[in-house]
Amino acid sequence: MPLRSDWAIGREGFTVDTIISLLKHTALDPRKSIPAYLASLYTVRGRDIARRNPGLAKWLLRAVYAGIALRVKNFLDQGVSNNWVSDTYDWKKEIAVVTGGSDGIGMKAVMLLAEEGIKVVVLDIQPPKYTAPPNVHYFHCDLANPDAIRATCAEVKSAVGNPTVLINNAGFARGKNILETTDDDLRLTFQINSMCHYQLARELLPDMVAKNHGMIITVASLAAYVTAPRLVDYAASKAAALAFHEGLQAEIATVFDAPKIRTVVVCQGYTKTALFEGFSKGDGFLEYPLDPETVAEAIVKAVLRGRSDHICLPKGNSLISGLAGWPIFMQASIRKDTKKKMMAWNGRQVSQPSELVRLAKDKVGSAGEKAKEVGDDVGDKAQEVAGGVKDVVKGIEESAFEEVQAVRESAKKMEESAFEEVQNSSDVTAT
């Protein structure tokens, strides 16, 4: 699976990106537009073509200006992003960590990096869905558990070495609306999509800072710029990941004084992975699903360039990154329009083991509380019954006592009556 040439038509077919790439390598390349413009002015054949095509020279001149402006813009972008310093990488000695590298985009990126001879460490909750080459090392890691991240990073350093490249690729989405989203959904989505970036940086960045050498790639999403219905928690977590990248880039240069450390953010659109099964495929030209290999290639090419960058995919959607500056009516219309793309999407309804354990503990605790409540109710009922039985027994005892007293009174009266009869008999006999 070698890296494809920038000239090659994308795996997605003929799209708007194909046209953008063509313009970038032809009309907007001053190395081609300037000679073409000069030829239209100073060569016989060029003047003849220009004479037969009025306005051609003007369009060529505009292409020259646009190409130069684009080159200047890219020069300034690269200079500022890389702190105006260069660095070199020996890929046989570098160690790249890829989170979520067992399948999807991460798997493709791992295989491409491995083909370049780079030693790769995969951090994932599930084992790789491929036969890993000798230079790929898998470590089981529950990214939803900060303690597991800390322990796994220590294990990686001990067994493989100090990583010099970190690719925060793992992603998670539930696909619920705001009212359906639980606290557990929010906690897990933010932990996987953004909070673990902080935790991994705390473990791996100090060595990069000490050596003033390394790279951190943040795989965010176009959702960081456009929030869609049923994707609010995911979009918010990806916006947090984007903010993490931007802040990290600034702190590396100003706080940590390590200007050679590179930071890259990749904001990709809908990609054909398990995370977004059922998502609308769009019109196939302006809007279309990305192949996982397309995104993986963009990540790996950024790594191999060894420079900081901000990448949007598809390239035709780069304007979306400025959505916050668009008129409000356009922003709102775009967000509402995204609902049509979400109709058949259900998100990824799985949980990390750490989350399942926590939920189980919560349920056990809840069951224990209910059992205690039931036990208390049973105890109260038992006391009530016991009290009732005591009252009944007491009533029976009192009733029996009264009956015995009545019998005794009756017997006493009978004795007195009998005694009187005997006395009367005695008196008669005496007479």
Coordinates of C-alpha atoms in Angstrom, one line a residue:
M1 CA 0.0 0.0 0.0
P2 CA 2.5 2.7 -1.1
L3 CA 1.8 6.4 -0.8
R4 CA 0.0 7.7 -3.9
S5 CA 1.3 10.6 -6.0
D6 CA -0.3 14.0 -5.5
W7 CA -1.1 13.9 -9.2
A8 CA -3.2 10.7 -9.0
I9 CA -7.0 11.0 -9.1
G10 CA -8.3 10.3 -5.6
R11 CA -9.8 7.0 -4.6
E12 CA -13.2 8.7 -4.4
G13 CA -13.1 9.4 -8.2
F14 CA -13.5 12.6 -10.1
T15 CA -14.5 15.2 -7.5
V16 CA -14.0 18.9 -6.8
D17 CA -10.6 18.0 -5.2
T18 CA -9.5 16.6 -8.5
I19 CA -10.0 20.1 -10.1
I20 CA -8.4 21.9 -7.1
S21 CA -5.3 19.6 -7.4
L22 CA -5.1 20.2 -11.1
L23 CA -5.2 23.9 -10.8
K24 CA -2.7 23.8 -7.9
H25 CA -0.2 22.0 -10.1
T26 CA -0.8 24.0 -13.3
A27 CA -2.4 27.4 -13.5
L28 CA -1.6 28.3 -9.8
D29 CA 2.0 27.1 -10.0
P30 CA 4.1 30.2 -10.9
R31 CA 6.8 27.9 -12.3
K32 CA 4.3 27.1 -15.1
S33 CA 2.1 30.2 -15.3
I34 CA 5.0 32.7 -15.6
P35 CA 6.7 31.0 -18.6
A36 CA 3.2 30.6 -20.2
Y37 CA 2.5 34.4 -19.7
L38 CA 5.9 35.4 -21.0
A39 CA 5.5 33.1 -24.0
S40 CA 2.2 34.8 -24.9
L41 CA 4.1 38.1 -25.1
Y42 CA 7.5 37.4 -26.5
T43 CA 7.3 34.3 -28.7
V44 CA 5.9 34.1 -32.2
R45 CA 3.8 31.0 -31.4
G46 CA 2.7 32.5 -28.1
R47 CA 1.6 35.8 -29.7
D48 CA -0.2 34.0 -32.4
I49 CA -2.2 31.9 -29.8
A50 CA -2.9 35.1 -27.8
R51 CA -4.1 36.9 -30.9
R52 CA -6.5 34.1 -31.7
N53 CA -7.7 33.9 -28.0
P54 CA -8.4 37.5 -26.8
G55 CA -8.1 37.9 -23.1
L56 CA -5.7 34.9 -22.7
A57 CA -2.8 37.0 -21.7
K58 CA -4.9 38.8 -19.0
W59 CA -6.1 35.4 -17.6
L60 CA -2.5 34.1 -17.6
L61 CA -1.4 37.3 -15.7
R62 CA -4.2 36.8 -13.2
A63 CA -3.0 33.2 -12.7
V64 CA 0.5 34.4 -12.1
Y65 CA -0.7 36.9 -9.4
A66 CA -2.9 34.3 -7.8
G67 CA -0.1 31.7 -7.8
I68 CA 2.4 34.1 -6.3
A69 CA -0.1 35.2 -3.6
L70 CA -0.8 31.5 -2.8
R71 CA 2.9 30.8 -2.6
V72 CA 3.5 33.8 -0.3
K73 CA 0.6 32.8 1.9
N74 CA 1.9 29.2 2.2
F75 CA 5.4 30.5 2.9
L76 CA 4.1 32.6 5.8
D77 CA 1.9 29.8 7.1
Q78 CA 4.8 27.3 7.1
G79 CA 7.2 29.8 8.6
V80 CA 5.0 30.9 11.5
S81 CA 3.7 27.4 12.2
N82 CA 7.2 26.0 12.3
N83 CA 8.6 28.9 14.3
W84 CA 11.0 29.7 11.4
V85 CA 13.3 26.8 12.3
S86 CA 13.8 23.5 10.6
D87 CA 14.4 20.0 11.9
T88 CA 15.4 16.6 10.5
Y89 CA 14.0 13.2 11.2
D90 CA 15.8 9.9 11.0
W91 CA 12.8 7.6 10.4
K92 CA 14.7 4.5 11.2
K93 CA 15.1 5.8 14.8
E94 CA 11.8 7.5 15.3
I95 CA 9.0 5.9 17.3
A96 CA 5.4 6.7 16.4
V97 CA 2.4 6.1 18.7
V98 CA -1.0 5.7 17.0
T99 CA -4.2 5.6 19.2
G100 CA -7.1 3.7 17.7
G101 CA -4.7 1.9 15.3
S102 CA -6.4 -1.4 15.3
D103 CA -8.9 -0.6 12.5
G104 CA -10.2 2.2 10.3
I105 CA -8.1 5.2 9.6
G106 CA -5.6 4.3 12.3
M107 CA -5.0 0.9 10.9
K108 CA -4.2 2.4 7.4
A109 CA -1.9 4.9 8.9
V110 CA -0.1 2.3 10.9
M111 CA 0.6 0.2 7.8
L112 CA 1.8 3.1 5.8
L113 CA 4.2 4.2 8.5
A114 CA 5.4 0.7 8.9
E115 CA 6.1 0.5 5.2
E116 CA 8.4 3.5 5.6
G117 CA 10.5 1.6 8.1
I118 CA 9.2 3.5 11.1
K119 CA 8.7 1.7 14.4
V120 CA 5.0 2.0 15.3
V121 CA 3.2 1.5 18.6
V122 CA -0.5 0.9 18.5
L123 CA -2.6 1.9 21.6
D124 CA -6.1 0.4 21.4
I125 CA -8.8 -1.4 23.4
Q126 CA -9.1 -4.0 20.7
P127 CA -6.3 -6.1 19.1
P128 CA -5.3 -5.2 15.5
K129 CA -7.5 -6.5 12.7
Y130 CA -4.5 -7.3 10.6
T131 CA -1.2 -9.2 10.7
A132 CA 1.2 -6.7 12.2
P133 CA 4.7 -6.5 10.7
P134 CA 7.7 -6.8 13.0
N135 CA 8.1 -3.0 13.5
V136 CA 4.5 -2.6 14.8
H137 CA 3.9 -3.2 18.5
Y138 CA 0.5 -3.5 20.0
F139 CA -0.3 -2.4 23.6
H140 CA -3.8 -2.9 25.0
C141 CA -4.9 0.4 26.4
D142 CA -8.3 1.6 27.5
L143 CA -8.2 5.3 26.5
A144 CA -11.3 5.9 28.6
N145 CA -9.2 5.3 31.7
P146 CA -6.5 7.9 32.6
D147 CA -4.8 5.4 34.9
A148 CA -4.5 2.8 32.1
I149 CA -3.1 5.5 29.8
R150 CA -0.4 6.4 32.4
A151 CA 0.5 2.7 33.0
T152 CA 0.6 1.9 29.3
C153 CA 2.8 4.8 28.4
A154 CA 5.3 3.7 31.1
E155 CA 5.2 0.2 29.6
V156 CA 5.8 1.6 26.1
K157 CA 8.8 3.6 27.2
S158 CA 10.3 0.6 28.9
A159 CA 9.7 -1.9 26.2
V160 CA 10.1 0.1 23.0
G161 CA 11.6 3.5 23.9
N162 CA 10.5 7.1 24.1
P163 CA 8.0 8.0 21.3
T164 CA 8.9 10.9 19.1
V165 CA 5.6 11.0 17.2
L166 CA 2.1 10.9 18.7
I167 CA -0.9 10.5 16.5
N168 CA -4.1 11.1 18.4
N169 CA -6.4 9.2 16.1
A170 CA -9.0 7.4 18.3
G171 CA -12.6 8.7 17.9
F172 CA -16.0 8.0 19.4
A173 CA -19.6 9.1 18.6
R174 CA -22.9 8.1 20.0
G175 CA -25.3 9.7 17.5
K176 CA -27.9 10.9 20.0
N177 CA -29.7 14.2 20.3
I178 CA -29.1 16.5 23.2
L179 CA -32.1 15.2 25.3
E180 CA -31.1 11.5 24.7
T181 CA -27.4 12.1 25.5
T182 CA -26.6 10.9 29.0
D183 CA -23.8 12.0 31.3
D184 CA -22.1 8.7 30.6
D185 CA -22.3 9.4 26.8
L186 CA -20.8 12.8 27.3
R187 CA -18.0 11.6 29.6
L188 CA -16.9 8.9 27.2
T189 CA -17.1 11.0 24.1
F190 CA -15.0 13.8 25.5
Q191 CA -12.6 11.4 27.1
I192 CA -11.8 9.6 23.9
N193 CA -12.0 12.5 21.5
S194 CA -10.1 15.2 23.5
M195 CA -9.3 14.6 27.1
C196 CA -7.0 11.6 26.4
H197 CA -5.0 14.0 24.2
Y198 CA -4.0 16.0 27.3
Q199 CA -3.3 12.8 29.3
L200 CA -1.1 11.4 26.5
A201 CA 0.7 14.7 26.1
R202 CA 1.5 14.8 29.8
E203 CA 3.2 11.3 29.5
L204 CA 5.0 11.8 26.2
L205 CA 5.6 15.5 25.6
P206 CA 8.2 16.0 28.4
D207 CA 10.8 13.9 26.6
M208 CA 10.1 15.7 23.3
V209 CA 10.6 19.0 25.0
A210 CA 13.8 17.9 26.6
K211 CA 15.2 16.9 23.1
N212 CA 13.5 19.8 21.3
H213 CA 12.3 17.2 18.8
G214 CA 9.0 15.4 18.1
M215 CA 5.6 15.7 16.5
I216 CA 2.0 15.6 17.8
I217 CA -0.8 15.0 15.2
T218 CA -4.4 15.7 16.3
V219 CA -7.1 14.0 14.2
A220 CA -10.0 16.3 14.7
S221 CA -12.9 16.7 12.3
L222 CA -14.8 19.2 10.1
A223 CA -17.4 18.8 12.8
A224 CA -15.2 21.1 14.9
Y225 CA -16.4 23.8 12.6
V226 CA -19.9 22.7 11.7
T227 CA -22.2 21.3 14.4
A228 CA -24.8 18.9 13.0
P229 CA -28.0 17.7 14.7
R230 CA -27.4 14.4 16.6
L231 CA -23.7 15.2 16.6
V232 CA -23.5 17.9 19.2
D233 CA -21.5 16.1 21.7
Y234 CA -19.1 14.8 19.1
A235 CA -18.7 18.2 17.5
A236 CA -18.1 19.8 20.8
S237 CA -15.4 17.2 21.7
K238 CA -13.7 17.7 18.3
A239 CA -13.8 21.5 18.7
A240 CA -12.0 20.9 22.0
A241 CA -9.5 18.7 20.2
L242 CA -8.9 21.5 17.7
A243 CA -8.5 24.0 20.6
F244 CA -6.0 21.6 22.2
H245 CA -3.9 21.6 19.0
E246 CA -3.9 25.4 18.7
G247 CA -3.0 25.9 22.4
L248 CA -0.4 23.1 22.3
Q249 CA 1.3 24.8 19.2
A250 CA 1.4 28.1 21.0
E251 CA 2.7 26.7 24.3
I252 CA 5.4 24.6 22.7
A253 CA 6.9 27.8 21.2
T254 CA 6.4 30.1 24.1
V255 CA 6.0 28.2 27.4
F256 CA 8.2 25.1 26.7
D257 CA 10.7 26.8 24.4
A258 CA 10.9 23.8 22.1
P259 CA 10.4 25.5 18.7
K260 CA 11.4 22.3 16.7
I261 CA 8.4 20.2 17.9
R262 CA 5.8 20.0 15.2
T263 CA 2.1 20.0 15.6
V264 CA -0.4 18.9 12.9
V265 CA -4.2 19.0 12.9
V266 CA -6.3 17.0 10.4
C267 CA -9.9 18.0 10.0
Q268 CA -11.5 15.4 7.8
G269 CA -15.1 15.1 6.7
Y270 CA -17.3 12.0 6.7
T271 CA -15.1 9.0 6.3
K272 CA -16.2 5.4 5.4
T273 CA -15.5 3.8 8.8
A274 CA -17.5 1.9 11.4
L275 CA -17.9 5.2 13.3
F276 CA -20.1 6.7 10.5
E277 CA -22.0 3.8 9.0
G278 CA -25.3 5.0 7.5
F279 CA -24.1 8.6 7.0
S280 CA -25.4 10.3 3.7
K281 CA -23.0 9.9 0.7
G282 CA -23.7 13.3 -0.6
D283 CA -23.7 14.3 -4.3
G284 CA -20.4 12.5 -5.1
F285 CA -18.7 15.7 -6.4
L286 CA -18.9 18.5 -3.8
E287 CA -19.9 16.3 -0.9
Y288 CA -18.7 12.7 -0.8
P289 CA -17.4 10.1 1.7
L290 CA -13.7 9.8 2.1
D291 CA -11.9 6.5 1.9
P292 CA -10.0 5.8 5.2
E293 CA -6.8 5.4 3.1
T294 CA -7.2 9.0 1.8
V295 CA -7.2 10.3 5.4
A296 CA -4.4 8.0 6.5
E297 CA -2.2 9.1 3.6
A298 CA -2.7 12.7 4.5
I299 CA -1.7 12.0 8.0
V300 CA 1.4 10.0 7.0
K301 CA 2.5 12.5 4.4
A302 CA 2.3 15.2 7.0
V303 CA 4.5 13.1 9.3
L304 CA 7.1 12.5 6.6
R305 CA 7.2 16.2 5.7
G306 CA 8.3 16.9 9.3
R307 CA 6.4 20.2 9.3
S308 CA 3.5 21.6 11.2
D309 CA 0.3 21.9 9.2
H310 CA -3.4 22.4 9.2
I311 CA -5.1 19.9 6.8
C312 CA -8.8 19.9 5.8
L313 CA -10.3 17.0 3.8
P314 CA -11.8 17.1 1.3
K315 CA -9.8 20.2 0.2
G316 CA -12.9 21.7 -1.3
N317 CA -14.3 22.0 2.2
S318 CA -11.4 24.1 3.5
L319 CA -13.7 27.2 3.4
I320 CA -15.7 25.6 6.1
S321 CA -12.9 26.3 8.6
G322 CA -13.9 30.0 8.3
L323 CA -17.6 29.3 9.0
A324 CA -17.6 31.3 12.2
G325 CA -16.9 34.4 10.1
W326 CA -19.8 33.8 7.7
P327 CA -23.1 35.7 7.9
I328 CA -25.3 34.2 10.6
F329 CA -28.0 33.1 8.1
M330 CA -25.5 31.1 6.1
Q331 CA -24.1 29.5 9.2
A332 CA -27.5 28.5 10.5
S333 CA -28.7 27.2 7.1
I334 CA -25.6 24.9 6.7
R335 CA -26.0 23.5 10.2
K336 CA -29.7 22.7 9.7
D337 CA -29.0 21.3 6.2
T338 CA -26.7 18.7 7.7
K339 CA -29.7 16.9 9.3
K340 CA -30.5 15.3 5.9
K341 CA -27.1 13.6 6.0
M342 CA -27.8 12.1 9.5
M343 CA -31.1 10.3 8.8
A344 CA -29.7 6.8 8.7
W345 CA -26.8 7.3 11.0
N346 CA -26.8 5.6 14.4
G347 CA -23.4 6.3 15.8
R348 CA -21.2 3.7 17.4
Q349 CA -23.2 2.1 20.2
V350 CA -20.3 0.4 22.1
S351 CA -18.7 1.2 25.4
Q352 CA -15.2 1.0 26.7
P353 CA -14.6 -1.7 29.4
S354 CA -13.7 1.0 32.0
E355 CA -17.1 2.7 31.3
L356 CA -18.9 -0.7 31.6
V357 CA -17.2 -1.4 34.9
R358 CA -18.1 2.1 36.2
L359 CA -21.7 1.6 35.0
A360 CA -21.8 -1.8 36.6
K361 CA -20.6 -0.3 39.9
D362 CA -23.2 2.4 39.7
K363 CA -25.9 -0.2 39.0
V364 CA -24.6 -2.4 41.9
G365 CA -24.6 0.6 44.2
S366 CA -28.1 1.5 43.0
A367 CA -29.3 -2.1 43.5
G368 CA -27.7 -2.1 47.0
E369 CA -29.5 1.1 47.9
K370 CA -32.8 -0.3 46.6
A371 CA -32.2 -3.6 48.5
K372 CA -31.6 -1.6 51.7
E373 CA -34.8 0.4 51.1
V374 CA -36.7 -2.8 50.5
G375 CA -35.1 -4.3 53.6
D376 CA -36.1 -1.2 55.6
D377 CA -39.6 -1.5 54.3
V378 CA -39.8 -5.2 55.2
G379 CA -38.5 -4.5 58.6
D380 CA -41.1 -1.8 59.1
K381 CA -43.8 -4.1 57.9
A382 CA -42.5 -6.9 60.1
Q383 CA -42.6 -4.6 63.1
E384 CA -46.1 -3.5 62.2
V385 CA -47.2 -7.2 61.9
A386 CA -45.4 -8.1 65.1
G387 CA -47.1 -5.2 66.9
G388 CA -50.4 -6.3 65.4
V389 CA -49.8 -9.9 66.6
K390 CA -49.0 -8.6 70.1
D391 CA -52.2 -6.6 70.1
V392 CA -54.2 -9.6 69.0
V393 CA -52.6 -11.8 71.6
K394 CA -53.1 -9.2 74.2
G395 CA -56.7 -8.9 73.2
I396 CA -57.1 -12.7 73.3
E397 CA -55.5 -12.8 76.8
E398 CA -57.8 -10.0 78.0
S399 CA -60.8 -11.7 76.5
A400 CA -59.8 -15.1 78.1
F401 CA -59.2 -13.4 81.4
E402 CA -62.7 -11.8 81.3
E403 CA -64.2 -15.2 80.4
V404 CA -62.4 -16.9 83.3
Q405 CA -63.6 -14.2 85.6
A406 CA -67.1 -14.6 84.4
V407 CA -66.9 -18.4 84.9
R408 CA -65.5 -17.8 88.4
E409 CA -68.3 -15.4 89.2
S410 CA -70.9 -17.9 87.9
A411 CA -69.3 -20.7 89.9
K412 CA -69.3 -18.6 93.0
K413 CA -73.0 -17.8 92.6
M414 CA -73.8 -21.5 92.0
E415 CA -71.9 -22.3 95.2
E416 CA -73.8 -19.7 97.2
S417 CA -77.1 -20.9 95.7
A418 CA -76.3 -24.5 96.6
F419 CA -75.2 -23.5 100.2
E420 CA -78.5 -21.7 100.7
E421 CA -80.4 -24.8 99.5
V422 CA -78.5 -27.0 101.9
Q423 CA -79.3 -24.6 104.7
N424 CA -83.0 -24.6 103.9
S425 CA -83.0 -28.4 103.8
S426 CA -81.4 -28.5 107.3
D427 CA -84.0 -26.2 108.7
V428 CA -86.8 -28.4 107.3
T429 CA -85.4 -31.6 108.7
A430 CA -85.0 -29.9 112.2
T431 CA -88.6 -28.9 112.2

